[in-house]
mmCIF file of C-alpha atoms in Angstrom:
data_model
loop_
_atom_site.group_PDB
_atom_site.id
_atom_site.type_symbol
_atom_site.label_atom_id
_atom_site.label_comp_id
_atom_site.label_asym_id
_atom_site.label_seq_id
_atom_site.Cartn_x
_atom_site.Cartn_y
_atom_site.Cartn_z
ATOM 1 C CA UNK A 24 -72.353 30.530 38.293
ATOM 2 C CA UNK A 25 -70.296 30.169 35.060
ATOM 3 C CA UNK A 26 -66.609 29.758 35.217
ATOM 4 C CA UNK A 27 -66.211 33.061 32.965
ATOM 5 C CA UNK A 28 -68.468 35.267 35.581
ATOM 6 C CA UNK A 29 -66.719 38.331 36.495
ATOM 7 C CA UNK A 30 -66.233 39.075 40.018
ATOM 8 C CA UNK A 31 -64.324 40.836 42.274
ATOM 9 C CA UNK A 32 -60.526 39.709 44.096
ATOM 10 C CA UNK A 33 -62.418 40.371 47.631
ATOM 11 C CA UNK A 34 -65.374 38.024 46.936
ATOM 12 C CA UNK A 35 -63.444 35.201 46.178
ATOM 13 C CA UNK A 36 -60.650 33.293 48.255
ATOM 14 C CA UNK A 37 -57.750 31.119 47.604
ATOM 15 C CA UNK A 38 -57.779 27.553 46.808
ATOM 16 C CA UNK A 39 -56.067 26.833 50.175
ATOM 17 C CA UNK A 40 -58.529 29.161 52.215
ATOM 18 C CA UNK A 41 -61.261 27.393 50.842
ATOM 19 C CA UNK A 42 -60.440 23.754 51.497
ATOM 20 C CA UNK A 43 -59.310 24.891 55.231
ATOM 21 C CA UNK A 44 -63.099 26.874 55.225
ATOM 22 C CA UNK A 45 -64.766 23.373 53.858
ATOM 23 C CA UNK A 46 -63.164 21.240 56.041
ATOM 24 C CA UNK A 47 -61.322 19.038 53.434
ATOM 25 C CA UNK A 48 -57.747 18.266 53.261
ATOM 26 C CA UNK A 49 -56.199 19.059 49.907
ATOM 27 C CA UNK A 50 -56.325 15.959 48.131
ATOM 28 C CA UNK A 51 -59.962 15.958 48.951
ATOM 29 C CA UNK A 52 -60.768 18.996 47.949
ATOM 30 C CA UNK A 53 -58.904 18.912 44.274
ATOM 31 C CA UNK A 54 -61.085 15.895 43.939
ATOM 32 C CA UNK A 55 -64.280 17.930 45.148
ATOM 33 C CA UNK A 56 -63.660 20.360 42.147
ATOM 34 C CA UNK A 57 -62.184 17.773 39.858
ATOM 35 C CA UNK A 58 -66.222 16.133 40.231
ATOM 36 C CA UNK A 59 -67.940 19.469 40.282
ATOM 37 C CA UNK A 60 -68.685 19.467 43.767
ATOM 38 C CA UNK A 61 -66.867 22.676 44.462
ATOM 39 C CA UNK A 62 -66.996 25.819 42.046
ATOM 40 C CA UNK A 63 -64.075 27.094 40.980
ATOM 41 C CA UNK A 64 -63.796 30.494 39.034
ATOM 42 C CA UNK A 65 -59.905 32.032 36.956
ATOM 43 C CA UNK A 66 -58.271 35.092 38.502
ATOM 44 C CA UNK A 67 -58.799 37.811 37.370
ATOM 45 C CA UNK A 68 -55.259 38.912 37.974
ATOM 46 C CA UNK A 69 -54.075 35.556 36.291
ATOM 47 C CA UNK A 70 -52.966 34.083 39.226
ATOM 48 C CA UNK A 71 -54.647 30.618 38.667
ATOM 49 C CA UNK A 72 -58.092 29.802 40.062
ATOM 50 C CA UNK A 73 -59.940 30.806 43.274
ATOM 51 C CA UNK A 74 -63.264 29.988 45.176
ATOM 52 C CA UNK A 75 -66.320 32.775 45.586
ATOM 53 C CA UNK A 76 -67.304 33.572 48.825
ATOM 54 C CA UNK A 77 -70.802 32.704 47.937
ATOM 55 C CA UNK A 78 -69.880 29.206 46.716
ATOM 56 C CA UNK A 79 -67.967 28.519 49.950
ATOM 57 C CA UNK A 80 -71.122 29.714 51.924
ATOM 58 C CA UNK A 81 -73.719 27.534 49.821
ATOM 59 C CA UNK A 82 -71.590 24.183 50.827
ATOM 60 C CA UNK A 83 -71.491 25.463 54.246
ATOM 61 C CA UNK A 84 -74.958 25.902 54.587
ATOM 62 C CA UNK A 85 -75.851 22.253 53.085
ATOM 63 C CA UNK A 86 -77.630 20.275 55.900
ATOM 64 C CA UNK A 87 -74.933 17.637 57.182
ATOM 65 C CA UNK A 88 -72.096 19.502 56.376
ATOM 66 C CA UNK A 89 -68.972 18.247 56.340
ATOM 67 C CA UNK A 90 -69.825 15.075 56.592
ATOM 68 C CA UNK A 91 -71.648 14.856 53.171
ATOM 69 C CA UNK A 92 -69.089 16.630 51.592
ATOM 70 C CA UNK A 93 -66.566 14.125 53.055
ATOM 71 C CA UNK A 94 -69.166 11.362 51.586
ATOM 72 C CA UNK A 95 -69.398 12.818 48.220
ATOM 73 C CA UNK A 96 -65.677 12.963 48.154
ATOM 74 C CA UNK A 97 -64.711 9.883 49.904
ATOM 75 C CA UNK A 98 -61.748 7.588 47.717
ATOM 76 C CA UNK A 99 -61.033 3.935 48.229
ATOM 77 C CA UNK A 100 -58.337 0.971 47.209
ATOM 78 C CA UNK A 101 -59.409 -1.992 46.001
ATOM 79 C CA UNK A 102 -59.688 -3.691 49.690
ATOM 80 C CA UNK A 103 -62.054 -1.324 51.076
ATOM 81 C CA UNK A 104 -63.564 -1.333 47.515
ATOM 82 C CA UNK A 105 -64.657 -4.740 48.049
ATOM 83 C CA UNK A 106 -65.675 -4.677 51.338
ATOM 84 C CA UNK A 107 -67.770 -1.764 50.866
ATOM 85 C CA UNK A 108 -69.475 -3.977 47.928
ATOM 86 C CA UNK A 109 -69.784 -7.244 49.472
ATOM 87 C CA UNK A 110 -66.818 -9.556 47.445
ATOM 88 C CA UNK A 111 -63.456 -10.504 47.318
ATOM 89 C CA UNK A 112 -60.799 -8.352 46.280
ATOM 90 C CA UNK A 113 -60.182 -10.669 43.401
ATOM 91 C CA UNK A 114 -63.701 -10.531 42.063
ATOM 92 C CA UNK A 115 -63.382 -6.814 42.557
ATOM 93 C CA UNK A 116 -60.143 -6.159 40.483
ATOM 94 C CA UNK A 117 -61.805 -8.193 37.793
ATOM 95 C CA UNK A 118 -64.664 -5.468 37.428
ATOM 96 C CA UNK A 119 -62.326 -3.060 37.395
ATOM 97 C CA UNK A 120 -60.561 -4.200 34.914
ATOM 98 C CA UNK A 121 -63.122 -4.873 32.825
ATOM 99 C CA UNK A 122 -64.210 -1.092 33.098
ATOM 100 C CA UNK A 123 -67.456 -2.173 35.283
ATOM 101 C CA UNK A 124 -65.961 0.507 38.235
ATOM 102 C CA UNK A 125 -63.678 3.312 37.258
ATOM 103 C CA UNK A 126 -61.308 4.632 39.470
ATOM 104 C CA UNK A 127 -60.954 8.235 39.962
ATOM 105 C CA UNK A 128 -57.310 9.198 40.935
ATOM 106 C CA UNK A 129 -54.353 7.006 41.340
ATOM 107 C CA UNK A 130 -50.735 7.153 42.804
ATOM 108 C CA UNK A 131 -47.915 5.358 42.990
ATOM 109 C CA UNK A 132 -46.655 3.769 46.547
ATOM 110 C CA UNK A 133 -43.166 3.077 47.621
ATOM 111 C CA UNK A 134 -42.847 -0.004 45.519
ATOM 112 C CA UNK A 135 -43.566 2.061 42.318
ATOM 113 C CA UNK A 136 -46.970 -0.195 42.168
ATOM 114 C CA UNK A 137 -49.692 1.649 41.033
ATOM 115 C CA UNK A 138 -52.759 1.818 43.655
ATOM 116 C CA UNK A 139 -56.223 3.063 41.237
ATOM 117 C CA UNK A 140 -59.031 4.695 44.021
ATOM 118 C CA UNK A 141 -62.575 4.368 43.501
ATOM 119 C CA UNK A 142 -65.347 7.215 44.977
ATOM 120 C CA UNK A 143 -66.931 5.156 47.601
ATOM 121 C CA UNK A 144 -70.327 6.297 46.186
ATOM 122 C CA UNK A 145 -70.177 4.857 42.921
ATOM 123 C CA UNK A 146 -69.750 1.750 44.014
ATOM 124 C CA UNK A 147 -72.511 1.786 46.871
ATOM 125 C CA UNK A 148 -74.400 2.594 44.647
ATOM 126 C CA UNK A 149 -73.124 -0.085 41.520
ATOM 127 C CA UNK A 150 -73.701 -2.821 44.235
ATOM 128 C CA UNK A 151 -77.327 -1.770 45.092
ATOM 129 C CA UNK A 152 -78.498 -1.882 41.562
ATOM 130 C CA UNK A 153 -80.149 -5.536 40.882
ATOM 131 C CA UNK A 154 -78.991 -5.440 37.275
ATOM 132 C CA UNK A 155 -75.627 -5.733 38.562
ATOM 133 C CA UNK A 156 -76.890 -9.081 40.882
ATOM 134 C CA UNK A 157 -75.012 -11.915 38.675
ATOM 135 C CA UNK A 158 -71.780 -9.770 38.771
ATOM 136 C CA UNK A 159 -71.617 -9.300 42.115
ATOM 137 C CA UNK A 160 -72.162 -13.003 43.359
ATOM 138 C CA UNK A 161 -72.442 -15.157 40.064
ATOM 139 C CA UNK A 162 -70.472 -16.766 37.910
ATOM 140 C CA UNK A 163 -68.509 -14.044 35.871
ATOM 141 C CA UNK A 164 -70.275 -14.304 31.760
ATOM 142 C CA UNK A 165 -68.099 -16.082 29.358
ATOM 143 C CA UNK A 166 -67.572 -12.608 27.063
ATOM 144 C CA UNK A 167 -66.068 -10.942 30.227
ATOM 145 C CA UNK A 168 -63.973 -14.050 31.332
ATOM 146 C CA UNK A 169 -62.832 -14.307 27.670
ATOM 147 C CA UNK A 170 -61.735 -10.487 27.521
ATOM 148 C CA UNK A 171 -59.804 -11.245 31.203
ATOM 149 C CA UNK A 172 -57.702 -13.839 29.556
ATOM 150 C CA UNK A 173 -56.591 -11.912 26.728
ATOM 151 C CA UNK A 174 -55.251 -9.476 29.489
ATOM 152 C CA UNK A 175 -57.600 -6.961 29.367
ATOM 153 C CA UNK A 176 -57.263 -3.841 32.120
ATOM 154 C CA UNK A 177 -59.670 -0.910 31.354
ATOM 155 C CA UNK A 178 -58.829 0.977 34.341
ATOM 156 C CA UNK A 179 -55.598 3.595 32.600
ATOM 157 C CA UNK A 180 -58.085 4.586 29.707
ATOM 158 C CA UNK A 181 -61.233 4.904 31.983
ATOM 159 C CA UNK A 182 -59.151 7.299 34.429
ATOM 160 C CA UNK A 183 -57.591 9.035 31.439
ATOM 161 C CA UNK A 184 -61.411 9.635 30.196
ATOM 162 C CA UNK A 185 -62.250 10.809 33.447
ATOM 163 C CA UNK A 186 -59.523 12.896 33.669
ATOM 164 C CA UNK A 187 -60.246 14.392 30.286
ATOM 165 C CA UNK A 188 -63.979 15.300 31.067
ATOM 166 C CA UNK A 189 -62.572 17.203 33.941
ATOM 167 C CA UNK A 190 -59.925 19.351 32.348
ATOM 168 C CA UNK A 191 -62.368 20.364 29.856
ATOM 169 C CA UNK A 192 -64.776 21.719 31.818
ATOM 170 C CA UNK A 193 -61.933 23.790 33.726
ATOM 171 C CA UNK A 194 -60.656 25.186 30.013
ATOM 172 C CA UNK A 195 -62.636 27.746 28.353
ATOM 173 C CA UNK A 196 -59.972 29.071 26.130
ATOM 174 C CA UNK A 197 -60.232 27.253 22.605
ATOM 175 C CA UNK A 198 -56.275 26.823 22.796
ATOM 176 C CA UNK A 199 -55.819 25.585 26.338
ATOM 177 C CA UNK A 200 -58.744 23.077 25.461
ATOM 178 C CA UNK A 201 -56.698 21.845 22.130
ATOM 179 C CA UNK A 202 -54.085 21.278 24.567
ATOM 180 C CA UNK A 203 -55.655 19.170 27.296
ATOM 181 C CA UNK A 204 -56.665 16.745 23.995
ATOM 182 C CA UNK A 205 -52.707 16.234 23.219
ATOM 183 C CA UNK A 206 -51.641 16.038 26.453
ATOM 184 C CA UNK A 207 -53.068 12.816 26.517
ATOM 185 C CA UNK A 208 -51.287 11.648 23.056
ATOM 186 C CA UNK A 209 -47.640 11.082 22.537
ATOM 187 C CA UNK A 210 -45.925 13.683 20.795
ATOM 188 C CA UNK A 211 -45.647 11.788 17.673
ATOM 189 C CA UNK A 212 -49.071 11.565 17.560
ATOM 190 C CA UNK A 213 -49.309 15.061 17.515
ATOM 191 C CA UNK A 214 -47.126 15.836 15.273
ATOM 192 C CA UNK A 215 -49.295 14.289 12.869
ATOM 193 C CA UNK A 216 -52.128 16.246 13.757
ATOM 194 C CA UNK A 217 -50.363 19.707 13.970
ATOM 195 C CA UNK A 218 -47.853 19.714 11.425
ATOM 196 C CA UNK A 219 -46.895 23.056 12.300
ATOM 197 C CA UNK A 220 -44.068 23.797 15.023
ATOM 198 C CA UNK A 221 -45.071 27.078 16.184
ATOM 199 C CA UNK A 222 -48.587 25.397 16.921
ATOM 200 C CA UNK A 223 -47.190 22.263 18.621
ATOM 201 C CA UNK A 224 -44.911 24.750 20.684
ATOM 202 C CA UNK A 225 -47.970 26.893 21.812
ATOM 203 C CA UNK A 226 -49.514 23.474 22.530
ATOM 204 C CA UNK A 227 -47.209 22.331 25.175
ATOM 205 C CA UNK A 228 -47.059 25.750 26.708
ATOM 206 C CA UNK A 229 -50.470 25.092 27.892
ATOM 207 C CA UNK A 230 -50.532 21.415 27.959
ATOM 208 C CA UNK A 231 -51.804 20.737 31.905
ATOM 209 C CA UNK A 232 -49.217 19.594 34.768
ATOM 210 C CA UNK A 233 -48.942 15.941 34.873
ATOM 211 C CA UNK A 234 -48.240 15.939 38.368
ATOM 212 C CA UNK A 235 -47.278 12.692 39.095
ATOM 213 C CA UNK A 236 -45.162 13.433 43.071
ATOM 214 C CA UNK A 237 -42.103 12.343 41.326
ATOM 215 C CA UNK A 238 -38.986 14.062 40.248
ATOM 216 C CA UNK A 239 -38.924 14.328 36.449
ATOM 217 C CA UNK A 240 -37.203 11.221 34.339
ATOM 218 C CA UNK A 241 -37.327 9.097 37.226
ATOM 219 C CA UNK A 242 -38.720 5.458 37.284
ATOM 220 C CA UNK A 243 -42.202 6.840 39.226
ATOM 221 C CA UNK A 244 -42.618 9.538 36.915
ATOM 222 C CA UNK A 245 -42.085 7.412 33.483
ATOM 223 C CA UNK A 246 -44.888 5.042 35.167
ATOM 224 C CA UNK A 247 -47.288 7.772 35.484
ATOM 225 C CA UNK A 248 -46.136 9.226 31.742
ATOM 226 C CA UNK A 249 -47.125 5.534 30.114
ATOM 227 C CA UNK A 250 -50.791 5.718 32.607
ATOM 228 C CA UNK A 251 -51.398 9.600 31.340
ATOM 229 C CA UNK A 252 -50.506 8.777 27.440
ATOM 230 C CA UNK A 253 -52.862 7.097 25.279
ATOM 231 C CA UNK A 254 -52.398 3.511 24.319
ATOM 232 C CA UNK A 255 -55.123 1.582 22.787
ATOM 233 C CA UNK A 256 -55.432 2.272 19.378
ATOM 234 C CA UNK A 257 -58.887 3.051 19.379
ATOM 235 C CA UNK A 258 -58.580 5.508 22.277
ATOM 236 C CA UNK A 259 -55.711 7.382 20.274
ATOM 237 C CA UNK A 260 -57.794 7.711 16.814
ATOM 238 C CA UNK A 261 -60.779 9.319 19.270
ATOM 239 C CA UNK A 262 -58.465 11.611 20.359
ATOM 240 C CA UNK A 263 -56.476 12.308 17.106
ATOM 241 C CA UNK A 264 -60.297 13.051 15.375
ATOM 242 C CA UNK A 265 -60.849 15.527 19.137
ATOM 243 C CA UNK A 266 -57.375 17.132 18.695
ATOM 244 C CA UNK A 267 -58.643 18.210 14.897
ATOM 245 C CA UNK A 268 -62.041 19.406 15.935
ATOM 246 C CA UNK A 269 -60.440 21.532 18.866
ATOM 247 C CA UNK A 270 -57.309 22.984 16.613
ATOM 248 C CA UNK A 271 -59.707 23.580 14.433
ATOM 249 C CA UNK A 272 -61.371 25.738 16.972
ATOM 250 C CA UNK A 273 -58.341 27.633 17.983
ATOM 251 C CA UNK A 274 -56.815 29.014 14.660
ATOM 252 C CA UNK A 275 -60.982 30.234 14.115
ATOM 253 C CA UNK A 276 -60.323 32.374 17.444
ATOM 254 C CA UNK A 277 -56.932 33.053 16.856
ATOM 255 C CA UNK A 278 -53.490 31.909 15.548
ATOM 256 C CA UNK A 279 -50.519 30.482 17.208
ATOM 257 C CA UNK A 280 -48.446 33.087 18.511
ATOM 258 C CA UNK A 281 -44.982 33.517 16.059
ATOM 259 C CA UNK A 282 -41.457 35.226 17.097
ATOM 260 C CA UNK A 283 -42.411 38.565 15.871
ATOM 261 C CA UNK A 284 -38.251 39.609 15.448
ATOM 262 C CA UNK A 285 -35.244 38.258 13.712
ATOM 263 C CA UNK A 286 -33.242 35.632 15.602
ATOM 264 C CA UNK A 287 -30.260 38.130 14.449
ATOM 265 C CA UNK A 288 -30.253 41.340 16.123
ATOM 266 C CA UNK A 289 -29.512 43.995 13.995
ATOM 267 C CA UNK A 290 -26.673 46.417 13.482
ATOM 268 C CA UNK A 291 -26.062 48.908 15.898
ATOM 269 C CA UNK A 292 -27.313 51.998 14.626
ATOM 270 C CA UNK A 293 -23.244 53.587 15.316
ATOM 271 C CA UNK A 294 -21.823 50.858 13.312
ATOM 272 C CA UNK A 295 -24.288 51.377 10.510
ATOM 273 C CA UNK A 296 -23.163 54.980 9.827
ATOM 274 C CA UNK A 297 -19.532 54.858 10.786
ATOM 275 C CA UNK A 298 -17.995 55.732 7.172
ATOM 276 C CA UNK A 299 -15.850 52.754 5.858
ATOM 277 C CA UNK A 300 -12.159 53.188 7.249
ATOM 278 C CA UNK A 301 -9.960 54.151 3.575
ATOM 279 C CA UNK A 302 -7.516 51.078 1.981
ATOM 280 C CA UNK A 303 -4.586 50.998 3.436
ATOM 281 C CA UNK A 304 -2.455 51.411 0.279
ATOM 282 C CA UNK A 305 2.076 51.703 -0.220
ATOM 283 C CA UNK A 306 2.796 54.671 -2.076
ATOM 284 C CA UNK A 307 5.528 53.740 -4.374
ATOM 285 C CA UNK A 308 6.664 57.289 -5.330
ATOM 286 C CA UNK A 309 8.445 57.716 -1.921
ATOM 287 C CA UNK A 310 10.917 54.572 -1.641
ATOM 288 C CA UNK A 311 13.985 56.052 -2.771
ATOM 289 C CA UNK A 312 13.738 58.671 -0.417
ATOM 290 C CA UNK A 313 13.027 56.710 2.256
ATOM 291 C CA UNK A 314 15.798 54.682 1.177
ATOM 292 C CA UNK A 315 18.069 57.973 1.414
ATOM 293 C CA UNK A 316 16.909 58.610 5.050
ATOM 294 C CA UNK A 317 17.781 54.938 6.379
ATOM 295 C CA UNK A 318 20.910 55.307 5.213
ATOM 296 C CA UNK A 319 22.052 58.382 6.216
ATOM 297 C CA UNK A 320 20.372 58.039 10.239
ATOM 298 C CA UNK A 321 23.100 54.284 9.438
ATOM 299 C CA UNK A 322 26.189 56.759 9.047
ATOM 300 C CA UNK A 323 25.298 58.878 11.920
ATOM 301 C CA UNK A 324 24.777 56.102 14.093
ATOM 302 C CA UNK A 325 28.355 54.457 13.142
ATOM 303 C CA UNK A 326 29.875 58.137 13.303
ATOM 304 C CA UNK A 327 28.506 58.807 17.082
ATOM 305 C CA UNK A 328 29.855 55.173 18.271
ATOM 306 C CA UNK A 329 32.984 55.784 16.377
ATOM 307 C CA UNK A 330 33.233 59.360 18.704
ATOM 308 C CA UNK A 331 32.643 57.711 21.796
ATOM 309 C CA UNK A 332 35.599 55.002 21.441
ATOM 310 C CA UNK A 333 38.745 55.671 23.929
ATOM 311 C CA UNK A 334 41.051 57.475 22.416
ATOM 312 C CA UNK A 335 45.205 55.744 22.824
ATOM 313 C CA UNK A 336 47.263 57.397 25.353
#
């Protein structure tokens, strides 16, 4: 079933139906459809994404169910990481680091420390493979010990490749796609790319949430901005070379989308036909006689107040 399959509002169900119907709590079930383990399908009506009835069915139907959904799904820190593959903790962070085991969500804890989880699957089965022996118990190759000392830490650009393969497959539109490559850059990095505003605009319009559980321009949330934005220099020219190929993509299927009016409104249509009021201008030709008529409403004035004085007895 293809993401762009047409069916109807009452053979699908919400997001929050369906992880309630699969027996998964949220988080789980965003990272059920983040792997592909749970279909999801765009509204119709534009209301975001939703899960058919027949998808929800087929899961249900799956011999062990829930439990091997809850398996499939199943997230770990680096403690039960370790235990689960037989080592230390410190021998474990190393192969993270290193990009041996790639963590597939993170979050931030009270202390603003970032905790990276690992699907408890992958690394069952990354300790049961014998070319991984010498790794697991042995003494840790002089490349990889080298590449430790210089401070390397794989894990932010192995999630943000993860992360990328995911919101791709969800994005069939050629613009939201372009968009899911720059979210991952910093904005002067895209700048470069698309040197035009209105496309940069469009761009962040549909740029994906970065939901990090943190109120915007605090410390938590800038942490989670530096983990979601590009870095290492070879990571960002990868991504500057995507961002090309998918713009490129976009203005084929259509262009960015341009104010289509002035930023001035225009005259009312009243105003516009209203004749000019005439210049106000002094006739000259009148002033003596208006001279004559001050004058004589002076006497009468003077002769009225003269009337009105008490006569002596």
């Amino acid at each position: 079933m293809t993401a762009g399959s047409t069916i109807t509002q009452s053979a699908t169900t919400s997001l929050g139906r369906a992880a309630r119907e699969l027996e998964l709590r949220r988080g789980e079930f965003d990272l059920a459809v983040h792997l592909g383990c749970v279909r999801t399908l765009p509204d119709e009506g534009g209301g975001g994404r939703r899960v058919a009835r027949a998808e929800i069915d087929r899961l249900r139907s799956e011999a062990g169910f829930p439990e091997t959904l809850h398996e499939r799904v199943k997230a770990v820190g680096t403690t039960e990481g370790a235990a689960l593959m037989g080592m230390t903790t410190t021998r474990f962070t190393r192969l993270a680091r290193l990009g041996l085991v790639v963590p597939v969500k993170f979050y931030l804890n009270r202390y603003r420390a970032i905790v990276w989880l690992y699907l408890a699957e992958e690394l069952r089965q990354f300790a049961a493979d014998e070319k991984h022996a010498l790794l697991m118990k042995g003494r840790t190759p002089e490349g990889l010990r080298g590449q430790l000392e210089e401070g390397v830490d794989l894990r932010p650009r192995n999630w943000r490749g993860r992360h990328l393969g995911f919101q791709l497959r969800q994005s069939e539109d050629p613009w939201a796609r372009a968009a899911v490559v720059a979210s991952l850059l910093d904005p002067a990095a895209v700048a470069e790319v698309a040197r035009d505003p209105y496309e940069r605009a469009y761009l962040n319009r549909l740029r994906p949430d970065r939901a990090s559980g943190a109120a915007p321009d605090s410390p938590a949330a800038l942490i989670a901005e530096r983990i979601m934005t590009a870095d290492d220099p070879d990571e960002i020219g990868w991504l500057r070379a995507d961002l090309r190929q998918t713009l490129a993509e976009a203005r084929e299927d259509r262009p960015a989308p341009r104010p289509s009016v002035s930023l001035v409104p225009p005259m009312p249509a009243t105003l516009r036909e209203r004749p000019p009021a005439p210049a106000r201008t002094t006739d000259t030709t009148d002033a003596p006689d208006v001279a004559r008529s001050r004058k004589l409403l002076g006497w009468l004035r003077r002769r009225n107040a003269d009337a009105d004085l008490p006569t002596a007895p």
